[in-house]
PDB file of C-alpha atoms in Angstrom:
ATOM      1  CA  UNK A1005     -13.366  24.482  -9.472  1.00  0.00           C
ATOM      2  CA  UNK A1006     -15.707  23.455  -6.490  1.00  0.00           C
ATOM      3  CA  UNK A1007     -13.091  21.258  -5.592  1.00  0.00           C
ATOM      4  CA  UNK A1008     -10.181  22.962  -5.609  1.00  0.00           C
ATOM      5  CA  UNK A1009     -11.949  25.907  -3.762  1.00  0.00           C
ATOM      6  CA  UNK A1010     -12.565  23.369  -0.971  1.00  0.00           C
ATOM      7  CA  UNK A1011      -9.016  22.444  -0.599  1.00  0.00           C
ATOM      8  CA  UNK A1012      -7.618  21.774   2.816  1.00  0.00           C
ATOM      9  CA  UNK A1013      -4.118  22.710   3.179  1.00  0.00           C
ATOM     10  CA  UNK A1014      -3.387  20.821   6.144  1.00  0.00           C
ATOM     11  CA  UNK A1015      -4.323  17.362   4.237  1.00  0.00           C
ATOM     12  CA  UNK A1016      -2.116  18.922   1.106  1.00  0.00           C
ATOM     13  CA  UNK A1017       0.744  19.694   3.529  1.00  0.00           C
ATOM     14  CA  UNK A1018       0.397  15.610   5.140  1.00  0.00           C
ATOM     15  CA  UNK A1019       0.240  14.798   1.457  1.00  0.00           C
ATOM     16  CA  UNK A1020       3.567  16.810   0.846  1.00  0.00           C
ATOM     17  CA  UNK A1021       4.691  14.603   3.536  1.00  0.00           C
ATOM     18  CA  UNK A1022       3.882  11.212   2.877  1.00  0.00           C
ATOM     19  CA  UNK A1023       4.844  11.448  -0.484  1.00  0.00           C
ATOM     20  CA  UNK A1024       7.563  13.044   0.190  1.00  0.00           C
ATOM     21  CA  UNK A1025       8.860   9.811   2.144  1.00  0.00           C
ATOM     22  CA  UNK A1026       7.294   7.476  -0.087  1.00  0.00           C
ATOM     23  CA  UNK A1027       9.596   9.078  -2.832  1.00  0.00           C
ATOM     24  CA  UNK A1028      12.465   8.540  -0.680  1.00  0.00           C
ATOM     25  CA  UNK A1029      12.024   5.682   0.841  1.00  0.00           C
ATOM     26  CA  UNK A1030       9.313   3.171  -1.833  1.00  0.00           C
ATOM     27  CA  UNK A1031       7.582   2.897   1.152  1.00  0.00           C
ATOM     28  CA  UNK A1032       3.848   2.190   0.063  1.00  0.00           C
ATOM     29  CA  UNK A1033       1.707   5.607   0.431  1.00  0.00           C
ATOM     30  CA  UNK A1034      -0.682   3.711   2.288  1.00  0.00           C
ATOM     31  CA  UNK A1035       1.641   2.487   5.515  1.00  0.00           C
ATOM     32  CA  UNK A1036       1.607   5.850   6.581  1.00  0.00           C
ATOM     33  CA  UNK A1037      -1.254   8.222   5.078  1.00  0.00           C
ATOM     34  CA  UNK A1038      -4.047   5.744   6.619  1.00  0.00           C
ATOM     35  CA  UNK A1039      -2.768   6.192  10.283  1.00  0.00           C
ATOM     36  CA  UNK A1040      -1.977   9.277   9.449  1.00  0.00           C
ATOM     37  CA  UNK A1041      -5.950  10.419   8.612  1.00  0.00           C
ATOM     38  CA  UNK A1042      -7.368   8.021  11.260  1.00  0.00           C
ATOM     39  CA  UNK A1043      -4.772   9.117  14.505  1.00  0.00           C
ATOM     40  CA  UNK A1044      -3.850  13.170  13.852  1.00  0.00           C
ATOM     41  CA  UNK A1045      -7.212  14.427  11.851  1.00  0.00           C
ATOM     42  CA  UNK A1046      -9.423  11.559  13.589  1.00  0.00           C
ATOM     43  CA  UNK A1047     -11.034  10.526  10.341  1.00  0.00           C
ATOM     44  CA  UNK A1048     -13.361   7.477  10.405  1.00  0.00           C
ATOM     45  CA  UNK A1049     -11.236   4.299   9.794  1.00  0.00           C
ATOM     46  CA  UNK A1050     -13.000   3.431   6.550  1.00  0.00           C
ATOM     47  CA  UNK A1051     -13.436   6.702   5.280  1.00  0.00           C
ATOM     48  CA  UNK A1052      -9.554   7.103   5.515  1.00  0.00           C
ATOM     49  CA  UNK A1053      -9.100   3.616   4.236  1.00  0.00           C
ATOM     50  CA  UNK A1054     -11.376   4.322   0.961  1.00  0.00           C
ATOM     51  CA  UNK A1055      -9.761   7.638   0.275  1.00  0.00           C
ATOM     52  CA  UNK A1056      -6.060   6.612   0.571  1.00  0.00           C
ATOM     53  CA  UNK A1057      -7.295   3.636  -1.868  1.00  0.00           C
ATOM     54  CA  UNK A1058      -8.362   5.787  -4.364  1.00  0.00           C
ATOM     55  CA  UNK A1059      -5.068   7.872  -4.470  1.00  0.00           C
ATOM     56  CA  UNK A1060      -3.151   5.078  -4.468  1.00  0.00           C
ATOM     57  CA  UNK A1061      -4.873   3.889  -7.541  1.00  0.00           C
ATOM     58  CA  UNK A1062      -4.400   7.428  -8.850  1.00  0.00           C
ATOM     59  CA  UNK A1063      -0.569   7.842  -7.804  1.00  0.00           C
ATOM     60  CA  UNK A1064       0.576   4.277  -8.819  1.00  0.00           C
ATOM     61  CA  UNK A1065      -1.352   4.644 -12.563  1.00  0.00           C
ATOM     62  CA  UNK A1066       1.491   7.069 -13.426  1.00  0.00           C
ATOM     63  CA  UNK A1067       4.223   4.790 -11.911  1.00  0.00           C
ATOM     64  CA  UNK A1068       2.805   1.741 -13.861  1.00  0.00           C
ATOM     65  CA  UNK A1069       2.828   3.727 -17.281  1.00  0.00           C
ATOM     66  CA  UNK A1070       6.683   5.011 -16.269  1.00  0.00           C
ATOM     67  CA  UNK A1071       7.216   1.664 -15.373  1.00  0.00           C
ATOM     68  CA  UNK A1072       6.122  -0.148 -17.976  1.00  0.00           C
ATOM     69  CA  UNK A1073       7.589   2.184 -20.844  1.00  0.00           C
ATOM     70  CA  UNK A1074      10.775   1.213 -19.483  1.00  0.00           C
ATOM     71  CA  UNK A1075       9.870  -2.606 -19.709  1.00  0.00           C
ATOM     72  CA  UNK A1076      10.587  -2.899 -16.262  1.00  0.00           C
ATOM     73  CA  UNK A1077       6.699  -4.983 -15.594  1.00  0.00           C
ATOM     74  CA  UNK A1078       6.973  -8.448 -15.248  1.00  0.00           C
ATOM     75  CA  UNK A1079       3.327  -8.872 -16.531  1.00  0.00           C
ATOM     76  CA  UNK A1080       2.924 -12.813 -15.709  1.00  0.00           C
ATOM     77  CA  UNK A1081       4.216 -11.759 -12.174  1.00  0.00           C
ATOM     78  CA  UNK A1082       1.418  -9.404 -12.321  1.00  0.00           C
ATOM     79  CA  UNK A1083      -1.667 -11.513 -13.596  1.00  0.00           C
ATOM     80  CA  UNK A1084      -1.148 -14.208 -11.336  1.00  0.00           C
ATOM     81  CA  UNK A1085      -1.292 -11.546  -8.362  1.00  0.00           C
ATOM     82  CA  UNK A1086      -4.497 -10.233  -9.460  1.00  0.00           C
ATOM     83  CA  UNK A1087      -5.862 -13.947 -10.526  1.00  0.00           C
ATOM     84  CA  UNK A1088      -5.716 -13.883  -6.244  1.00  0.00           C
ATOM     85  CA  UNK A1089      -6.303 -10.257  -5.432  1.00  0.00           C
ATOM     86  CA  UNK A1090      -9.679  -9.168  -7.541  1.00  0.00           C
ATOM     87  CA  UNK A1091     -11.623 -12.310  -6.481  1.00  0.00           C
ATOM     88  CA  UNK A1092     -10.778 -11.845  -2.986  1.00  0.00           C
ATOM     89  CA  UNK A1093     -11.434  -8.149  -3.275  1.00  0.00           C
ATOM     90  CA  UNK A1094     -14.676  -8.713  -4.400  1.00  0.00           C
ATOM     91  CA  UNK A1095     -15.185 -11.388  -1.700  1.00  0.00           C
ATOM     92  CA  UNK A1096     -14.492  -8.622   1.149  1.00  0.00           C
ATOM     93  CA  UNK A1097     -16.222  -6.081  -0.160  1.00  0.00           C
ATOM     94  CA  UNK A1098     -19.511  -8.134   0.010  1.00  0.00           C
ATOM     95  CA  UNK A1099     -18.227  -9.078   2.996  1.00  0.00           C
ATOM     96  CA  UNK A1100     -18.344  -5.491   4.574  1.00  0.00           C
ATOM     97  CA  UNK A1101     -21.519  -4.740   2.653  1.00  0.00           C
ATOM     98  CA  UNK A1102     -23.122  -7.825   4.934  1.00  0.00           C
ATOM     99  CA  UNK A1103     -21.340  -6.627   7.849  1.00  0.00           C
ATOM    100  CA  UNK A1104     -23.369  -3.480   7.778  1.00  0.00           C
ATOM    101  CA  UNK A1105     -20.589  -0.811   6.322  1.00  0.00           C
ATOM    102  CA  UNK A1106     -20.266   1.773   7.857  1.00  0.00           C
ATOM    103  CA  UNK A1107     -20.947   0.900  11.813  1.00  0.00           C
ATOM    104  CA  UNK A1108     -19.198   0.772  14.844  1.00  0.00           C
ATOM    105  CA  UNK A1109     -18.356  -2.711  14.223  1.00  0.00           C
ATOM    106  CA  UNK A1110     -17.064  -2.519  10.706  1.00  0.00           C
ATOM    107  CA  UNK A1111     -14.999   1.382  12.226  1.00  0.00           C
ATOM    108  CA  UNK A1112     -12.963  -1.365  14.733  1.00  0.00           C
ATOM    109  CA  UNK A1113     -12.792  -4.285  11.933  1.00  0.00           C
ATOM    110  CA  UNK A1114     -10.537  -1.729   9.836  1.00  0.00           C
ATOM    111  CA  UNK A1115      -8.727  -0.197  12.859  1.00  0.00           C
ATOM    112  CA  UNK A1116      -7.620  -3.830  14.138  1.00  0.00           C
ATOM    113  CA  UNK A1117      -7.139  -5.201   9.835  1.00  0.00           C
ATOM    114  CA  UNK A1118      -4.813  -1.787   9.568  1.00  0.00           C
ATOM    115  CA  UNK A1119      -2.751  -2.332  13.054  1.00  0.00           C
ATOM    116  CA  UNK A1120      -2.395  -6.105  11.910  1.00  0.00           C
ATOM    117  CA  UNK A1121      -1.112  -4.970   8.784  1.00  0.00           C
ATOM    118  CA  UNK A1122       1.460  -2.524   9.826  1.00  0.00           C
ATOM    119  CA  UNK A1123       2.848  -4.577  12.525  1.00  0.00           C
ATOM    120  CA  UNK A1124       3.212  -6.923   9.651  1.00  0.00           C
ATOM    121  CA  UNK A1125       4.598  -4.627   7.679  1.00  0.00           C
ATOM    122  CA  UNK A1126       7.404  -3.124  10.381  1.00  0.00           C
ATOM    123  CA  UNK A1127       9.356  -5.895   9.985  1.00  0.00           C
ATOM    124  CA  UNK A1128       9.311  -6.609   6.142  1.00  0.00           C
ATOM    125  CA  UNK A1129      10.680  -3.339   6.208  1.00  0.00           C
ATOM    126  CA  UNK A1130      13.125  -3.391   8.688  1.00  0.00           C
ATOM    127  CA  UNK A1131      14.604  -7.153   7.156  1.00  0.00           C
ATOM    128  CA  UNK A1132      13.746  -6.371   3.657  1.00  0.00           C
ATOM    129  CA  UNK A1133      17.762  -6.465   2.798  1.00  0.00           C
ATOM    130  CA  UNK A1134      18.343  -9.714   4.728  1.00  0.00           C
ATOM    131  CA  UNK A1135      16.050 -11.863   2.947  1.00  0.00           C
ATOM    132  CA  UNK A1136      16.640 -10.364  -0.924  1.00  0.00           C
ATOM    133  CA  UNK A1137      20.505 -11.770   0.262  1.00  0.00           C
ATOM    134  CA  UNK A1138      18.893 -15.245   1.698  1.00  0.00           C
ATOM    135  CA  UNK A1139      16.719 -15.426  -1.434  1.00  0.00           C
ATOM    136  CA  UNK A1140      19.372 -14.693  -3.803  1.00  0.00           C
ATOM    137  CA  UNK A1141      21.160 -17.936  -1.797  1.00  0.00           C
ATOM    138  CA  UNK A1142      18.731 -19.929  -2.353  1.00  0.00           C
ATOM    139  CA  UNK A1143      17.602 -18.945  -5.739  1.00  0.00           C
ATOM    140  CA  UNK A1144      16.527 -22.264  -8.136  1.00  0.00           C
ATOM    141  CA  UNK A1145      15.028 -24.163  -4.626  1.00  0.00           C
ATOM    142  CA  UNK A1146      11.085 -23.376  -5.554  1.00  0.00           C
ATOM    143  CA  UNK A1147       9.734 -24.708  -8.824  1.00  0.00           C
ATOM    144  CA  UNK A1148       8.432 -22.491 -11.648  1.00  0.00           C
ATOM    145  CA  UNK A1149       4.964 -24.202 -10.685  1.00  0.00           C
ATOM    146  CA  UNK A1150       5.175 -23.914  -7.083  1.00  0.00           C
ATOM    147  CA  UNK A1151       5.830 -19.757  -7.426  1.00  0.00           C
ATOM    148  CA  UNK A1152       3.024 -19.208 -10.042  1.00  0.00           C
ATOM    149  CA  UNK A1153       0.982 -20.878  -7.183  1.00  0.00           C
ATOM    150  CA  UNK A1154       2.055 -19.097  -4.192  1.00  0.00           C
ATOM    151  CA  UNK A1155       2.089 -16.134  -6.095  1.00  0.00           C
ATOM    152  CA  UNK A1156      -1.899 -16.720  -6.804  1.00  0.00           C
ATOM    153  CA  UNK A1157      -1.683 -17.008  -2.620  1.00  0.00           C
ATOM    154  CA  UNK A1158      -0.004 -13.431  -2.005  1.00  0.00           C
ATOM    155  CA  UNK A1159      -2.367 -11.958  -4.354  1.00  0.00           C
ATOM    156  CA  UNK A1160      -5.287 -13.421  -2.576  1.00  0.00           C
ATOM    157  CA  UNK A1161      -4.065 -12.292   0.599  1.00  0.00           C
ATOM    158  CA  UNK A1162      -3.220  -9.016  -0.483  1.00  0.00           C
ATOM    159  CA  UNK A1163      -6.780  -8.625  -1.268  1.00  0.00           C
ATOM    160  CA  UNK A1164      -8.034  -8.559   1.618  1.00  0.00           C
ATOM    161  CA  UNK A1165      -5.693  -6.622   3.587  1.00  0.00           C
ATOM    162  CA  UNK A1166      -5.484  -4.172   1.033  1.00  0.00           C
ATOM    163  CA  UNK A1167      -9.534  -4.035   0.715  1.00  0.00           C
ATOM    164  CA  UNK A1168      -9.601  -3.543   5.110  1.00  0.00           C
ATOM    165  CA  UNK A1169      -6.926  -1.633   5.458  1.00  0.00           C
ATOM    166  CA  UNK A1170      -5.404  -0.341   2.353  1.00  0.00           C
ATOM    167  CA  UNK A1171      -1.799  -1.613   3.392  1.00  0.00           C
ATOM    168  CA  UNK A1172       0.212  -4.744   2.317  1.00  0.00           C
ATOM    169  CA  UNK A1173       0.244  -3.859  -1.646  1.00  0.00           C
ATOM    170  CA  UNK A1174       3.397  -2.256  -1.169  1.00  0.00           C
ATOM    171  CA  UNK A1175       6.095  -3.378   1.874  1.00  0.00           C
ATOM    172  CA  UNK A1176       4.266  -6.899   2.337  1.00  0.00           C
ATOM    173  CA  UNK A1177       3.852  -7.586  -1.212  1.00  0.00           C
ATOM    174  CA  UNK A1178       7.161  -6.321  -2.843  1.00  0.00           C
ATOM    175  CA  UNK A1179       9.066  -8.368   0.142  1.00  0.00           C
ATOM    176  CA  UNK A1180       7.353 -11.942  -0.504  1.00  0.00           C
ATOM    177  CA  UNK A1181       7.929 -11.280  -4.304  1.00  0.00           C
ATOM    178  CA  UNK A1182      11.746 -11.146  -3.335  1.00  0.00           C
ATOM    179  CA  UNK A1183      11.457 -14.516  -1.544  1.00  0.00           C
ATOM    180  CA  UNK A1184       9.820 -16.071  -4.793  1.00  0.00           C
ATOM    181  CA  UNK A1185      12.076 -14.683  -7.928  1.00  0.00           C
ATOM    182  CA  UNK A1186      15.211 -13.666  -6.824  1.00  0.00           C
ATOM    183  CA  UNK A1187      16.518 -14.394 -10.378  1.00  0.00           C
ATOM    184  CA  UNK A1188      14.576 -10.725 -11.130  1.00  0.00           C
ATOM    185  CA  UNK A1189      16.011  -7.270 -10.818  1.00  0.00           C
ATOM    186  CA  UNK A1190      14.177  -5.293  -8.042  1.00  0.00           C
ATOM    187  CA  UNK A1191      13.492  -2.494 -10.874  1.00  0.00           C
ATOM    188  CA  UNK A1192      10.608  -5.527 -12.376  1.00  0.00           C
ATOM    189  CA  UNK A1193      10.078  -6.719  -9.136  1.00  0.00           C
ATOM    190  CA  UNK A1194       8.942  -2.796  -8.482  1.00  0.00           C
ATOM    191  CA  UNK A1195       7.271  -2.414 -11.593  1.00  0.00           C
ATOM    192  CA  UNK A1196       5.678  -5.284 -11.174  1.00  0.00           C
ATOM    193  CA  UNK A1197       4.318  -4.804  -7.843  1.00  0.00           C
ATOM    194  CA  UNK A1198       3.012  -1.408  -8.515  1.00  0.00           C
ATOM    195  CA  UNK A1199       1.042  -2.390 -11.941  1.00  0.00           C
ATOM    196  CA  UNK A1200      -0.362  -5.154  -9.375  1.00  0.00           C
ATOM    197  CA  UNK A1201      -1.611  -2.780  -7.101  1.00  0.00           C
ATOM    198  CA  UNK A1202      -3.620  -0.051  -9.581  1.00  0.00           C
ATOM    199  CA  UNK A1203      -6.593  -2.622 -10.591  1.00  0.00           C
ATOM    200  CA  UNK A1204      -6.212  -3.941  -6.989  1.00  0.00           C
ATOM    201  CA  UNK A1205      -6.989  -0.245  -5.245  1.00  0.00           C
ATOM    202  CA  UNK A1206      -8.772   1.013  -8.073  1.00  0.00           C
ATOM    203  CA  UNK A1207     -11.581  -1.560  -6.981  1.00  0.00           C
ATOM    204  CA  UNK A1208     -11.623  -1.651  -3.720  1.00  0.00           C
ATOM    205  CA  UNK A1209     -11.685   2.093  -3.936  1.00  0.00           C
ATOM    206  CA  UNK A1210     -14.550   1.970  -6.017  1.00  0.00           C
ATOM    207  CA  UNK A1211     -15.820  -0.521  -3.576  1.00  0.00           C
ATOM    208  CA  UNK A1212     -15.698   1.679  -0.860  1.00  0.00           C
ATOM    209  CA  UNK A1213     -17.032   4.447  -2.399  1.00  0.00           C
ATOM    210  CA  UNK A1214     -19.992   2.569  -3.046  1.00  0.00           C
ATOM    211  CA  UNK A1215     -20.518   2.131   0.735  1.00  0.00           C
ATOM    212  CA  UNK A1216     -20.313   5.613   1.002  1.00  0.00           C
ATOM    213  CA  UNK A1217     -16.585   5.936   2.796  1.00  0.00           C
ATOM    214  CA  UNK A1218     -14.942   8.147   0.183  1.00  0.00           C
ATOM    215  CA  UNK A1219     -14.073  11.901   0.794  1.00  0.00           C
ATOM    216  CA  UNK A1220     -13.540  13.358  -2.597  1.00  0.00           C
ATOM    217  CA  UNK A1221     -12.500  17.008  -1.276  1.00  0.00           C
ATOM    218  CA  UNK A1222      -9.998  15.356   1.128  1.00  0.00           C
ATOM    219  CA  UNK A1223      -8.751  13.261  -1.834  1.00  0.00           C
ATOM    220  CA  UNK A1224      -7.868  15.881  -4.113  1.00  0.00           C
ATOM    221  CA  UNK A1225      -6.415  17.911  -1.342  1.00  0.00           C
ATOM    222  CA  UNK A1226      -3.889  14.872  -0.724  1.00  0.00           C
ATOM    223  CA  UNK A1227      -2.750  14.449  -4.150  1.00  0.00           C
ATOM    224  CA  UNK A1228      -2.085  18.383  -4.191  1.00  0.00           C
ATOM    225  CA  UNK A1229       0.539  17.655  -1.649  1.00  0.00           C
ATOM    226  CA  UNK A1230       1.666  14.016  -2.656  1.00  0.00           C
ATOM    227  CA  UNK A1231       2.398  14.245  -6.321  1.00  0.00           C
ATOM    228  CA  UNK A1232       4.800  16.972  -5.742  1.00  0.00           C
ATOM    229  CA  UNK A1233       6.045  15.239  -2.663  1.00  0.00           C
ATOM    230  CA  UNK A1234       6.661  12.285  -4.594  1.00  0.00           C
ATOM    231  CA  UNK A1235       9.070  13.905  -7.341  1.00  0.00           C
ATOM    232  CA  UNK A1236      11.227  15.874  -4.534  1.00  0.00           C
ATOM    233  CA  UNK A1237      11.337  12.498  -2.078  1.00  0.00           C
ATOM    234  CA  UNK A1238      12.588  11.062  -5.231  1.00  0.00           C
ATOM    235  CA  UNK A1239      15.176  13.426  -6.099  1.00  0.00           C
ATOM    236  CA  UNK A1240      16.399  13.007  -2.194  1.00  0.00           C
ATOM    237  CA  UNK A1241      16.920   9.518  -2.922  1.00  0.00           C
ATOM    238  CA  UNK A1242      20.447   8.132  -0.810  1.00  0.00           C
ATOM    239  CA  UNK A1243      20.736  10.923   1.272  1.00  0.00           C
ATOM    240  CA  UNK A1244      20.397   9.704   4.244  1.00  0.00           C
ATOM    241  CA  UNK A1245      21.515   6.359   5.287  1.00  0.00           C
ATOM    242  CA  UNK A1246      18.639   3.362   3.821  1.00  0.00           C
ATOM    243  CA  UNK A1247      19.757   1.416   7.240  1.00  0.00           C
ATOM    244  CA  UNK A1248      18.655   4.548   9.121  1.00  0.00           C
ATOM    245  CA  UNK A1249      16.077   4.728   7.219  1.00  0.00           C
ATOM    246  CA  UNK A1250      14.391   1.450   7.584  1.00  0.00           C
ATOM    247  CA  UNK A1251      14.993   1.302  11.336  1.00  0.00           C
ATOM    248  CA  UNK A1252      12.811   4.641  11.648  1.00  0.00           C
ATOM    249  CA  UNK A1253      10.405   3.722   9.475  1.00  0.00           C
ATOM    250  CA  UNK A1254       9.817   0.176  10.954  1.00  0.00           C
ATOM    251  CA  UNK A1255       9.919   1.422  14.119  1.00  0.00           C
ATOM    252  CA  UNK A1256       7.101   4.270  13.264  1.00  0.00           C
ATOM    253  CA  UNK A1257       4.782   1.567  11.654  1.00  0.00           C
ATOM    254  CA  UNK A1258       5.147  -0.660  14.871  1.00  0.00           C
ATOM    255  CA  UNK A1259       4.481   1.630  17.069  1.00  0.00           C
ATOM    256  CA  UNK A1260       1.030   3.386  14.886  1.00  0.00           C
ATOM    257  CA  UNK A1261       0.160  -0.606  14.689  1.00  0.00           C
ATOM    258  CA  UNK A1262       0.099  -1.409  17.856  1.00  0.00           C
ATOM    259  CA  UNK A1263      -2.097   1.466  18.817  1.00  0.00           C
ATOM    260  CA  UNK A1264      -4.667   0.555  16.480  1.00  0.00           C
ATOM    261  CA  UNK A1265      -4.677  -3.026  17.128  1.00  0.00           C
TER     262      UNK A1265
END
């Protein structure tokens, strides 16, 4: 009840919000609650990077089980992103713990990991149609081996952005599993991507919490607003134009980047 009673109905309303989009658009929850928490409600950078974790892990446990009793999980897709992601996870986190989480230095090591990552993320976003169409032209190029191995790669980098800056899991991720199986339908690519990214967060939200950079009122005050958020952004799905869409969004996430980097 404690919780509940502490609600903040500005963070449930920016919860409304972000999952609202995220509903319409798939674009990851992180890209724009993190910069959201950090730039309008000045929360510390790690405390709104350990939070958002943890409801990501949260939000994208019931879209792996929705997922996944559709069949639409490519699991060996999946294992060979985490083979990557949980040992460089774990890797970062000790790395932060050394680095003397939470200080000033580790406060701009996040704000500069999360600008990085959105500016990377702008233009996955914005391009995301282009290359599924160049990958579906040059589908059968890259050897079964060579994608299990670069898929080990993604994961592995995706564990540490996600771990700084709790973006990439999503936009980043999804796009560079386009490039390497375009013989998949982007329903498993989806499904895939977002059973990937509940051990992933779930970890490095633990992590974080262990350094002390959770807010657990703040939390539960988000997923007030985002669940519902989520189902009406999804039932708004193709009402306005994706192309429009995209060009906002990616022009948003440059913009919030490059003021953080």
């Amino acid at each position: 009840m404690s919780l509940f009673a502490d609600l903040n109905y500005l963070y449930v309303l920016s919860g409304l919000g972000v999952g609202f989009l995220v509903g319409m658009t798939g674009v990851g929850g992180g890209s724009l609650m993190t910069p959201l928490l950090i730039l309008l409600f000045k929360v510390h950078p790690q405390a709104a990077v350990g939070t958002d974790l943890l409801y990501a892990a949260i939000t994208k446990s019931v879209g792996t089980l929705v997922h996944g009793h559709r069949g639409a999980v490519e699991w060996r897709v999946v294992f060979r992103m985490l083979a990557g992601s949980l040992p460089a996870t774990l890797v970062s986190l000790l790395f932060l713990h050394w680095y003397g989480s939470p200080s000033h230095d580790t406060t701009r090591l996040v704000s500069t990991a999360l600008g990085v990552a959105l500016l990377i993320t702008a233009p996955s976003v914005f391009f995301r149609k282009e290359l599924q169409a160049w990958s579906h032209r040059h589908a059968g190029e890259l050897s079964s081996g060579a994608a299990a191995a670069l898929t080990v790669v993604l994961g592995a980098v995706l564990g540490v952005m996600v771990t700084l800056s709790s973006v990439g899991a999503g936009a980043i991720g999804m796009t560079v599993l386009i490039l390497l199986y375009p013989s998949l339908s982007t329903a498993r690519l989806v499904g895939s991507d977002i059973a990937h990214a509940v051990p992933l967060t779930l970890i490095a939200g633990m992590g974080h919490w262990y350094l002390g950079a959770v807010k657990i009122p703040m939390l539960v005050s988000l997923l007030c607003g985002s669940i519902p958020g989520i189902v009406l952004g999804s039932l708004c799905v193709g009402q306005v134009n994706e192309r429009v869409q995209r060009s906002v969004l990616a022009a948003v996430l440059f913009i919030v980047g490059w003021r953080l980097v």
